[in-house]
PDB file of C-alpha atoms and ligand atoms in Angstrom:
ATOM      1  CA  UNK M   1      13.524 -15.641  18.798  1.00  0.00           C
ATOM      2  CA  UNK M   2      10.166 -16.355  17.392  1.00  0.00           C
ATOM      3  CA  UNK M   3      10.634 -13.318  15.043  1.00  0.00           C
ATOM      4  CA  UNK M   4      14.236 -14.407  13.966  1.00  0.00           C
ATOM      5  CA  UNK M   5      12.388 -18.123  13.369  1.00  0.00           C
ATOM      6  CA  UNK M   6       9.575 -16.984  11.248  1.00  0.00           C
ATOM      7  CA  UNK M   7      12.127 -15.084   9.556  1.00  0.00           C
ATOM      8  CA  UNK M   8      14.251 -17.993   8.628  1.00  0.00           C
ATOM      9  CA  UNK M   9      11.326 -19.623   7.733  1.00  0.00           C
ATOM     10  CA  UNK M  10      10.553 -16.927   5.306  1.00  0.00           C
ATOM     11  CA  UNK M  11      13.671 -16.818   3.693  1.00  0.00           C
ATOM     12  CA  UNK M  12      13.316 -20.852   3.224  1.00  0.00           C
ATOM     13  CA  UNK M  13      10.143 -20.266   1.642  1.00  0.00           C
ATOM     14  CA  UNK M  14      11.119 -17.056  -0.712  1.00  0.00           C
ATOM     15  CA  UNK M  15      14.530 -19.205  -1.850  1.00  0.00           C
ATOM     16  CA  UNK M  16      12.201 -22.367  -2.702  1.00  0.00           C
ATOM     17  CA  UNK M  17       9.885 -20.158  -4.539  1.00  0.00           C
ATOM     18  CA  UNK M  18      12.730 -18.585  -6.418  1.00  0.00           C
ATOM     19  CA  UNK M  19      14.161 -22.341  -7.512  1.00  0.00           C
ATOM     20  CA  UNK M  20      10.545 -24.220  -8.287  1.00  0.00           C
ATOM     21  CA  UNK M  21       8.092 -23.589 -10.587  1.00  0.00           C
ATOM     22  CA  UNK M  22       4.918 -23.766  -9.172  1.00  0.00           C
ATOM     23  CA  UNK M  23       1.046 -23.582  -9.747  1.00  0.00           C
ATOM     24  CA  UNK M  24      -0.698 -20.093  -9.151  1.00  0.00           C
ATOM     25  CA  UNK M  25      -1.692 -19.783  -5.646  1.00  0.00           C
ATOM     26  CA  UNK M  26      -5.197 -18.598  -6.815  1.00  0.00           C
ATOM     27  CA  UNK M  27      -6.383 -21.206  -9.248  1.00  0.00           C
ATOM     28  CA  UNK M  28      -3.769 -23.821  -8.815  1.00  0.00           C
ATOM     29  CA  UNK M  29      -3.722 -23.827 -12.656  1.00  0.00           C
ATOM     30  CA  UNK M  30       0.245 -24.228 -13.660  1.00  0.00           C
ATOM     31  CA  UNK M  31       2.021 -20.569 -13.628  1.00  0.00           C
ATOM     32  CA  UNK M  32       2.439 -18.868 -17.596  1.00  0.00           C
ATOM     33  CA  UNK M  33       3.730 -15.852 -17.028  1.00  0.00           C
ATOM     34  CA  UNK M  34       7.501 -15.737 -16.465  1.00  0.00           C
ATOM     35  CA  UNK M  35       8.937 -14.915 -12.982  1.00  0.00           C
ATOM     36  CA  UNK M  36       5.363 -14.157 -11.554  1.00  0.00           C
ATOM     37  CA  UNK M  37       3.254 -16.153  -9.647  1.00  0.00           C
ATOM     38  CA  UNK M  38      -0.422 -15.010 -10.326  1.00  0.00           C
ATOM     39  CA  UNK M  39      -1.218 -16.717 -13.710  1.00  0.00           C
ATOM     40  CA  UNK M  40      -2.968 -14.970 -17.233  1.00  0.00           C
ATOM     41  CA  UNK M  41      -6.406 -16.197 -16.431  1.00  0.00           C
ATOM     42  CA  UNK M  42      -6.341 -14.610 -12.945  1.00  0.00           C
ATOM     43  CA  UNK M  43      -4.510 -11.469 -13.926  1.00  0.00           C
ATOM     44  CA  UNK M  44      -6.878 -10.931 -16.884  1.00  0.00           C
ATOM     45  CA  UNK M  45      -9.551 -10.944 -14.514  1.00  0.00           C
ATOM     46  CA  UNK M  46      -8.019  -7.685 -12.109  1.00  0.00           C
ATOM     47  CA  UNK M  47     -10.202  -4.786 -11.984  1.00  0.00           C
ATOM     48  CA  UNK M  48      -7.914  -1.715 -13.435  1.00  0.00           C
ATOM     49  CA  UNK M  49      -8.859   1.979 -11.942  1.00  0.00           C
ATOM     50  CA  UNK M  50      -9.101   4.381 -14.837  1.00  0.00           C
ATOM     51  CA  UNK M  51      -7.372   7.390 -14.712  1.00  0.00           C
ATOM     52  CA  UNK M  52     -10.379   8.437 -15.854  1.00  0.00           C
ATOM     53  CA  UNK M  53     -13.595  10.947 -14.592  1.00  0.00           C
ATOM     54  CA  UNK M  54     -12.957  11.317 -10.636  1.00  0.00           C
ATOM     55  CA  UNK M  55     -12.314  13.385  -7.596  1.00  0.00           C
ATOM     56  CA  UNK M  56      -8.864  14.686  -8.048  1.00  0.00           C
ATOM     57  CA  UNK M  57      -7.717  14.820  -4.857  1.00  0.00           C
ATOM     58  CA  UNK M  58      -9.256  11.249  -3.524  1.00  0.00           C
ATOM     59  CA  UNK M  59     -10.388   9.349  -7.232  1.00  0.00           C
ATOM     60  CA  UNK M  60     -13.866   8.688  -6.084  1.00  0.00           C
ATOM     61  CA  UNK M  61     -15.733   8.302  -9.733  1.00  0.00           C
ATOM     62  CA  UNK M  62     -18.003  10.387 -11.084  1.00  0.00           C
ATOM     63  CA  UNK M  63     -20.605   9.041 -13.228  1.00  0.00           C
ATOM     64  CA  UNK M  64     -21.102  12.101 -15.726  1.00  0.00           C
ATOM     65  CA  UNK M  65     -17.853  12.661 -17.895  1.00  0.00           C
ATOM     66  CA  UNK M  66     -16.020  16.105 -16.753  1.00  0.00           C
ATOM     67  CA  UNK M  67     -13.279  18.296 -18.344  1.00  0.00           C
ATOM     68  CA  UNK M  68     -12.483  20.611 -15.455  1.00  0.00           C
ATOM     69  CA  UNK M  69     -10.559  19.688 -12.803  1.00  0.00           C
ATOM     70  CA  UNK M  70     -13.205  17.777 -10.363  1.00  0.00           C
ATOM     71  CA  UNK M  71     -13.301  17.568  -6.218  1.00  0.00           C
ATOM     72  CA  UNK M  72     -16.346  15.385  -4.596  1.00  0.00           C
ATOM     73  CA  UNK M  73     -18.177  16.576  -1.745  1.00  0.00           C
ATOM     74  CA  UNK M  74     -16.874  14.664   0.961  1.00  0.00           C
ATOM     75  CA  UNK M  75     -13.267  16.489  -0.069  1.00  0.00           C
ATOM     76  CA  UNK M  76     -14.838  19.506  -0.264  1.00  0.00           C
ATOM     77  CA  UNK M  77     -16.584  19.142   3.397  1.00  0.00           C
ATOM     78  CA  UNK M  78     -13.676  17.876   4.824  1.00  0.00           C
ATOM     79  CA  UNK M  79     -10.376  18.564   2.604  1.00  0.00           C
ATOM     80  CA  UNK M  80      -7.860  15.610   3.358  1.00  0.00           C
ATOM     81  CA  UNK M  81      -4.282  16.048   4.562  1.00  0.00           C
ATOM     82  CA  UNK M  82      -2.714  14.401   1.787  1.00  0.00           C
ATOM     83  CA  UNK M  83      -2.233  16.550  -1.328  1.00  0.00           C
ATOM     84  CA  UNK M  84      -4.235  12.964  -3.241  1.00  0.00           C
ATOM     85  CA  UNK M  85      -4.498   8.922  -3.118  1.00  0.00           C
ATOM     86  CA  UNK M  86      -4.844   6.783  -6.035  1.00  0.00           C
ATOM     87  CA  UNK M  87      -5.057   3.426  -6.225  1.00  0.00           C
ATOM     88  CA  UNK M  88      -4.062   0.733  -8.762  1.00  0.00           C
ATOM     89  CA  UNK M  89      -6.695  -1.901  -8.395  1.00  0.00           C
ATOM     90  CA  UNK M  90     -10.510  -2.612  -7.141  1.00  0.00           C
ATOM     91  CA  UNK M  91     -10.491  -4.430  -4.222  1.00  0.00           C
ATOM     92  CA  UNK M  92     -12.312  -7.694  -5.716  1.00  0.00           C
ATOM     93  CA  UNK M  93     -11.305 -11.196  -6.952  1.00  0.00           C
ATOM     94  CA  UNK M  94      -8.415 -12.009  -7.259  1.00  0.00           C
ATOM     95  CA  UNK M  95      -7.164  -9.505  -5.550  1.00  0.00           C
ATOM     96  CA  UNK M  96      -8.509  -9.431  -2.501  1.00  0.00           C
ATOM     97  CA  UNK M  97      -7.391 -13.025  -2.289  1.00  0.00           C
ATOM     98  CA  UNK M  98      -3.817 -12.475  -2.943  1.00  0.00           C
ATOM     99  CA  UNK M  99      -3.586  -9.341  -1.060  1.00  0.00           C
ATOM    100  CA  UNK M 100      -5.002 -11.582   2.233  1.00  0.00           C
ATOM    101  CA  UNK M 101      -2.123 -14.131   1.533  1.00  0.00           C
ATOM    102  CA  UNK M 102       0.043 -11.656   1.452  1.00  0.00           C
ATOM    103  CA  UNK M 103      -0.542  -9.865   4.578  1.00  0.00           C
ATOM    104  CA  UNK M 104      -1.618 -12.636   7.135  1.00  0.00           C
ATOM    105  CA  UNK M 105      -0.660 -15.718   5.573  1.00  0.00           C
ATOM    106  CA  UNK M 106       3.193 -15.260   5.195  1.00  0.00           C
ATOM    107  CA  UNK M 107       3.044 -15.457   1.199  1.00  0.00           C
ATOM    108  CA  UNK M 108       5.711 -12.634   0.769  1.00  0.00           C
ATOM    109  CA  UNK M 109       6.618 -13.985  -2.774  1.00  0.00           C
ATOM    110  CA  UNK M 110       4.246 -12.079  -3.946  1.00  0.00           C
ATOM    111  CA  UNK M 111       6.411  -8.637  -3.045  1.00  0.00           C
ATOM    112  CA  UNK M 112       7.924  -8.187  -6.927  1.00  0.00           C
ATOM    113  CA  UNK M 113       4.576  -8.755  -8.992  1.00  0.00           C
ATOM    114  CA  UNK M 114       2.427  -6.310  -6.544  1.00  0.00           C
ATOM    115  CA  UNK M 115       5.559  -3.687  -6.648  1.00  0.00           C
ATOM    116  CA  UNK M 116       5.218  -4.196 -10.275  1.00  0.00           C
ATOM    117  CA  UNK M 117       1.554  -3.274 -10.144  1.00  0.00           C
ATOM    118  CA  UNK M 118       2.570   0.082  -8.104  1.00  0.00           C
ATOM    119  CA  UNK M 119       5.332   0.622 -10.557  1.00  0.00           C
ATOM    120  CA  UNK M 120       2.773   0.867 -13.138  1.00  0.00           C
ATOM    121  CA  UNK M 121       0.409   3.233 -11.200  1.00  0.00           C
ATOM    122  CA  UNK M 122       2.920   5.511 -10.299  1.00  0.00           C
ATOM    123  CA  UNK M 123       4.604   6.250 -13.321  1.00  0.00           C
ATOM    124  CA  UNK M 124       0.898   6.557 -15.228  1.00  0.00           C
ATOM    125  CA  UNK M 125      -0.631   8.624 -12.665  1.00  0.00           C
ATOM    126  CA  UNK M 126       1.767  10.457 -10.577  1.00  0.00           C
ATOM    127  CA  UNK M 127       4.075  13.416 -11.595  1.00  0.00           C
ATOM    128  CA  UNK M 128       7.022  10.542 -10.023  1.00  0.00           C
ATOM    129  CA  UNK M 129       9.982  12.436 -11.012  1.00  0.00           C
ATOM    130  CA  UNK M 130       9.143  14.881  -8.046  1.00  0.00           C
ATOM    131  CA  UNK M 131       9.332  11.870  -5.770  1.00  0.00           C
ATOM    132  CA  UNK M 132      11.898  11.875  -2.779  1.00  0.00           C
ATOM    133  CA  UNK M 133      10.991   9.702  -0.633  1.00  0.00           C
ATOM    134  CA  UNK M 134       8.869   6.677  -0.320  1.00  0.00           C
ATOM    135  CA  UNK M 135       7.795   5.804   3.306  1.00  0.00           C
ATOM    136  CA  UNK M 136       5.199   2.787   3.927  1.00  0.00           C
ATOM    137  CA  UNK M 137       2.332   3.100   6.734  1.00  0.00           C
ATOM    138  CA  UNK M 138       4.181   1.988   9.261  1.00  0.00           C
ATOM    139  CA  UNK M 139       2.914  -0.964  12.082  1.00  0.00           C
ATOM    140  CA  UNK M 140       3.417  -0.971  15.385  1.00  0.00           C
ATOM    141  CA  UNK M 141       6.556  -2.993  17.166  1.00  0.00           C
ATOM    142  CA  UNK M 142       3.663  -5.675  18.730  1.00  0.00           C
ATOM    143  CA  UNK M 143       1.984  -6.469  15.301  1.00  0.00           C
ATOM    144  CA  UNK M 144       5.685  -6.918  13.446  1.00  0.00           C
ATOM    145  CA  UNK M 145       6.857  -8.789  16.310  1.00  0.00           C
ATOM    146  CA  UNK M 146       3.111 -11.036  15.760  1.00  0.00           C
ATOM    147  CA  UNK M 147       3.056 -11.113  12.041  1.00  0.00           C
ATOM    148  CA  UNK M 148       6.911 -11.020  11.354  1.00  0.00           C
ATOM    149  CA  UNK M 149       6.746  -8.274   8.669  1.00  0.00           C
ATOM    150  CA  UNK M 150       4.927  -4.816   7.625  1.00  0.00           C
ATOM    151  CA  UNK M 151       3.335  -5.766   4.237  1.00  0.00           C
ATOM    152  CA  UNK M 152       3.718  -2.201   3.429  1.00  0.00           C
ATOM    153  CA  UNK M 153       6.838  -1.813   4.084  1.00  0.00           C
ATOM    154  CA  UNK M 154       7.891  -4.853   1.622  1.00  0.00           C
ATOM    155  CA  UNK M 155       5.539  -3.091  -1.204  1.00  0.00           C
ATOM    156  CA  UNK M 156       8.006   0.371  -0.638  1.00  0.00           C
ATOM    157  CA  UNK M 157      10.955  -1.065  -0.590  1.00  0.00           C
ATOM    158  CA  UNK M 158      10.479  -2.951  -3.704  1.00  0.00           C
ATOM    159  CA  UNK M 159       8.762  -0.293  -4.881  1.00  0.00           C
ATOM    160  CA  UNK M 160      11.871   1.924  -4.465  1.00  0.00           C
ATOM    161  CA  UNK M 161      14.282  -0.115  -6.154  1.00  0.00           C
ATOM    162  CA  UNK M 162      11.944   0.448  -9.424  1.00  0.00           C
ATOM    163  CA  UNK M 163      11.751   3.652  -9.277  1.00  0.00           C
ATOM    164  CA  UNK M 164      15.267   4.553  -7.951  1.00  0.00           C
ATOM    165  CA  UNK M 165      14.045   6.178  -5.017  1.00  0.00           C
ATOM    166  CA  UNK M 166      14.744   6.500  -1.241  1.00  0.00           C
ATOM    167  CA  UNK M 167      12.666   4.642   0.941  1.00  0.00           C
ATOM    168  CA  UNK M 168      12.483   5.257   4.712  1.00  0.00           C
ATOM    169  CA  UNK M 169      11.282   2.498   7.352  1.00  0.00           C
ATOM    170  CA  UNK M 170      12.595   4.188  10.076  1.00  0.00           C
ATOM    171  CA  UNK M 171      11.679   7.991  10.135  1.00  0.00           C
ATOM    172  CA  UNK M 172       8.061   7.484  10.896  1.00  0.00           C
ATOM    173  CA  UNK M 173       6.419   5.049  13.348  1.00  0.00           C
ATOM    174  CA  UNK M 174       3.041   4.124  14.670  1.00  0.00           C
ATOM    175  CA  UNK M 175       3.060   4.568  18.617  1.00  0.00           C
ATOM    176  CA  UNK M 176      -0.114   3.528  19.729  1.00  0.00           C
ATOM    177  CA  UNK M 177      -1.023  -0.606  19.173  1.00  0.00           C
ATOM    178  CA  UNK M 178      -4.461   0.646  17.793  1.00  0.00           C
ATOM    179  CA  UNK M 179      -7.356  -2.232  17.026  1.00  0.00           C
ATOM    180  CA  UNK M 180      -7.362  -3.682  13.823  1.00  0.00           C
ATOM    181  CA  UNK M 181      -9.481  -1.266  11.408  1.00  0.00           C
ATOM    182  CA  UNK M 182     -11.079  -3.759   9.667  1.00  0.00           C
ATOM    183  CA  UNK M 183     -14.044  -4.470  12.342  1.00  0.00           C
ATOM    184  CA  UNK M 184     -14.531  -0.842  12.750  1.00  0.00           C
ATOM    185  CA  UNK M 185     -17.247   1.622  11.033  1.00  0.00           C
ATOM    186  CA  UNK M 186     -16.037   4.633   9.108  1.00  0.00           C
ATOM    187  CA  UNK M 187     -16.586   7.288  12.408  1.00  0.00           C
ATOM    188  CA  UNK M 188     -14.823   4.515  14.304  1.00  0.00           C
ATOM    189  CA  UNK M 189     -12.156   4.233  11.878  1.00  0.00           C
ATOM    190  CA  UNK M 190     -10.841   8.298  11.939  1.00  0.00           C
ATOM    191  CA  UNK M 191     -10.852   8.109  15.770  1.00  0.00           C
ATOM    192  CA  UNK M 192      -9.287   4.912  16.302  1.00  0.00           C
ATOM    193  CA  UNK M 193      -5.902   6.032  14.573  1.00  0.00           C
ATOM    194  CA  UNK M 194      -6.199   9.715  16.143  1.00  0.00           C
ATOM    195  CA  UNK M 195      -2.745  10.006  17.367  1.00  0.00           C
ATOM    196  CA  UNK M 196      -1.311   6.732  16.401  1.00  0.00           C
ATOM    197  CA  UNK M 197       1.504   7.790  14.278  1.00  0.00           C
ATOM    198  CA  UNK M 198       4.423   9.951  15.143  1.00  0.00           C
ATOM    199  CA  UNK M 199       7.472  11.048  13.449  1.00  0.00           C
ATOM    200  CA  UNK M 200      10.704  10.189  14.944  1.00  0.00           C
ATOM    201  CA  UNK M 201      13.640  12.078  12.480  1.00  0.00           C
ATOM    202  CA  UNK M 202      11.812  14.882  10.909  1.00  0.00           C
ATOM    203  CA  UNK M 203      14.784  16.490   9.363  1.00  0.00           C
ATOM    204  CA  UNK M 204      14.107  13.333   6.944  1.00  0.00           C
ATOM    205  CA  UNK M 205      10.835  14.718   6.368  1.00  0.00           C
ATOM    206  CA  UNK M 206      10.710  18.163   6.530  1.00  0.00           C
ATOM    207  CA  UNK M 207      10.480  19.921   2.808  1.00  0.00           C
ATOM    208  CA  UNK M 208       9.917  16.294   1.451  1.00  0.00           C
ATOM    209  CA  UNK M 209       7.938  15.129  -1.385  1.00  0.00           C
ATOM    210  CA  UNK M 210       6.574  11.883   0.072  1.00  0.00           C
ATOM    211  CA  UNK M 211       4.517   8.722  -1.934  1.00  0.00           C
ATOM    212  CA  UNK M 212       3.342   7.033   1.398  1.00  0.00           C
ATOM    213  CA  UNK M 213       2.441   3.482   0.459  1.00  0.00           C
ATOM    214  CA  UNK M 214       0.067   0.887   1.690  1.00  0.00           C
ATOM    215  CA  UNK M 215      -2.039  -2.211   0.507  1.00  0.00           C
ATOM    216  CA  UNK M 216      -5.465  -1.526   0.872  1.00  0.00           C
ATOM    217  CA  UNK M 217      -7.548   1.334   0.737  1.00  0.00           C
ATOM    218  CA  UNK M 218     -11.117   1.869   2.890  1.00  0.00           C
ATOM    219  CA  UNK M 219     -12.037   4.734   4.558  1.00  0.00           C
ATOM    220  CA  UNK M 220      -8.786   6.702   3.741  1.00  0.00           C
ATOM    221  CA  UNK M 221      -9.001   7.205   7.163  1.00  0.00           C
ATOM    222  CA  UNK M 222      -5.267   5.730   7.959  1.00  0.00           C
ATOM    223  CA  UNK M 223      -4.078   7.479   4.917  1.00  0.00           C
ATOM    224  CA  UNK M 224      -5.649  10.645   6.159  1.00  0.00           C
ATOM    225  CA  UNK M 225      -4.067  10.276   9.463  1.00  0.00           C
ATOM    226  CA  UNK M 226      -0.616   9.956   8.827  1.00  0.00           C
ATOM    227  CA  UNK M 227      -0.584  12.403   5.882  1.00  0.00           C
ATOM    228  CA  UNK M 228      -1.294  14.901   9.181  1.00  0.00           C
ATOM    229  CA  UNK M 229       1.141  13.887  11.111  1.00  0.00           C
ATOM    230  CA  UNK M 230       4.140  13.910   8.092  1.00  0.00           C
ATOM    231  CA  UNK M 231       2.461  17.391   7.273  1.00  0.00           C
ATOM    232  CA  UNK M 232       2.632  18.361  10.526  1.00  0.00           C
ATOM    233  CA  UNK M 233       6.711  17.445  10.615  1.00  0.00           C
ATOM    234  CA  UNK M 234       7.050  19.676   7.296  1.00  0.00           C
ATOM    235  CA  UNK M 235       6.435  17.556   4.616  1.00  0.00           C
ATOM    236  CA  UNK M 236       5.715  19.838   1.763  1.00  0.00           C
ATOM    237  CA  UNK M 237       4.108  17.118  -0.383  1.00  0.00           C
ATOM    238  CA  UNK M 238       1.979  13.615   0.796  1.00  0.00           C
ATOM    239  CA  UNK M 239       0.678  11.471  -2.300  1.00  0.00           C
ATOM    240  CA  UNK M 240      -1.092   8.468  -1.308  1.00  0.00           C
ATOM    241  CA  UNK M 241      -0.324   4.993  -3.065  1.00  0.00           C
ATOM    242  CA  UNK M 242      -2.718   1.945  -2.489  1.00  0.00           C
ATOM    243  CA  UNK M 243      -2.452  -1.441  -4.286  1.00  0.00           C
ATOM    244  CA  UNK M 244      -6.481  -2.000  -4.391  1.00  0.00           C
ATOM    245  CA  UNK M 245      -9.396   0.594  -2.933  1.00  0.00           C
ATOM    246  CA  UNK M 246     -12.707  -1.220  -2.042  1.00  0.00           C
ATOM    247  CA  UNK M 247     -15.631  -0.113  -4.201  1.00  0.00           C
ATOM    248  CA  UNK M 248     -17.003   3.366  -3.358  1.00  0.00           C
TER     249      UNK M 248
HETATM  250 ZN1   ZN E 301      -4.582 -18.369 -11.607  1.00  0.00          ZN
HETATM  251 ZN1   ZN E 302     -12.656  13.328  -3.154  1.00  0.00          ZN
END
C-alpha cells in the first residue's frame, strides 16, 4: 500500500510537472530550455567526458596524448568483466545535485533530460547498432519497496525508447539486500556486492549484446560485479553506461 501511495503520488507530481512551467530545480532561475527542466546556465556548466586520450576498456584519462589503442594498469592487473564503461558526465555541480534528487528525493521528472544525456553518449561512443538489450543494475525488492523506484531502471527504459531497443527489468535481479556502497572503501566495495546479483531467465541473456545502465559511477565495483554474473549466464557482450563517473 505504501508503494502503490508513493506511486500515485508520483504520477501526481510527473502530470503537474508535465502541465506547469516551472523554475529549474537547481538555481530556481525560470526554466529556458523547452520541455527540460535543468536551465542553460546550469547545463552550460556540466562537465562533458571526452572521448578523448583514456583507458579503453574503463576511460580512466591519460595525461600524455596516445594513438594506439591504450589499457591502464589497474585493467591490466585486474582485467574487468565487462568488455568497457563509459560515462557521459563528471560527477560535479550540477550534477551531482540533480542526480541526488533524482534518486532519493522522488524528482523522477528528471527521467527524459538524463535519458537524453545517455542518448547522446551512446550513439557518440558506443558501436549502438550492435545493441540488444538494455538491462539497468537492478535493486533489491526491500530498497524498491523503501524508495518506490530503481533510478536505473527509469534511465533504461527511457533510454530504450530512444534508441529502439529492448529493455529488460525482469531477467536479472539483485538477491542479497547489500549495504549501501556509498559509506564503503574501494576493498569494501568489491566484497560487499560479491554474490549480490543473480540471473533469473538466462535464455534472455545468453548470446546477448548487453548496455547495462546505471547513474553513477565509483569504484566500478557494482559494474564489475554484475558484468560477471550476466557473463557468467552467456552474455557474449557487457558495455557499461553511467550518467556521471566521480573524478579519478
Ligand atoms: Zn539552473
Ligand atoms: Zn582501465
Amino acid at each position: 500500500m505504501n508503494s502503490f501511495k508513493k506511486f500515485l503520488q508520483r504520477i501526481g507530481l510527473y502530470a503537474l510537472e508535465l502541465c506547469w512551467p516551472r523554475n529549474c530545480p537547481v538555481c530556481g532561475r525560470s526554466g529556458d530550455r523547452e520541455n527540460r527542466h535543468i536551465c542553460s546556465a546550469c547545463f552550460a556548466k556540466l562537465e562533458w567526458i571526452e572521448s578523448g586520450s583514456c583507458c579503453k576498456i574503463c576511460e580512466t584519462p591519460i595525461a600524455t596524448h596516445v594513438d594506439h589503442e591504450f589499457v591502464c594498469s589497474s585493467c591490466v592487473a585486474s582485467k574487468p568483466h565487462y568488455d568497457f564503461l563509459r560515462s557521459s558526465l563528471i560527477y560535479s555541480y550540477p550534477i551531482d545535485y540533480v542526480i541526488q534528487m533524482f534518486k532519493y528525493e522522488g524528482s523522477v521528472f528528471f527521467t527524459e533530460e538524463l535519458s537524453e544525456i545517455l542518448e547522446g553518449t551512446v550513439k557518440a561512443k558506443f558501436p549502438y547498432e550492435e545493441i540488444d538489450l538494455i538491462i539497468p543494475v537492478p535493486l533489491h525488492k526491500n530498497r524498491i519497496l523503501k524508495r518506490g523506484y530503481n533510478q536505473s531502471e527509469l534511465l533504461a527504459t527511457a533510454l530504450s525508447h530512444r534508441l529502439n531497443r529492448a529493455v529488460d527489468t525482469v531477467s536479472f535481479i539483485r538477491k542479497a539486500d547489500t549495504p549501501q556502497q556509498a559509506r564503503l572503501s574501494h576493498e569494501e566495495r568489491s566484497e560487499n556486492v560479491k554474490g549480490a546479483f543473480k540471473v533469473v531467465r538466462p535464455e534472455y541473456i545468453r548470446a546477448r549484446t548487453i548496455l547495462l545502465i546505471d547513474d553513477v559511477t565509483t569504484s566500478g565495483a557494482t559494474l564489475n560485479e554484475c558484468a560477471k554474473v550476466l557473463k557468467q549466464a552467456g552474455a557474449s557482450k557487457v558495455w557499461c553506461l553511467t550518467l556521471a563517473k566521480v573524478r579519478d
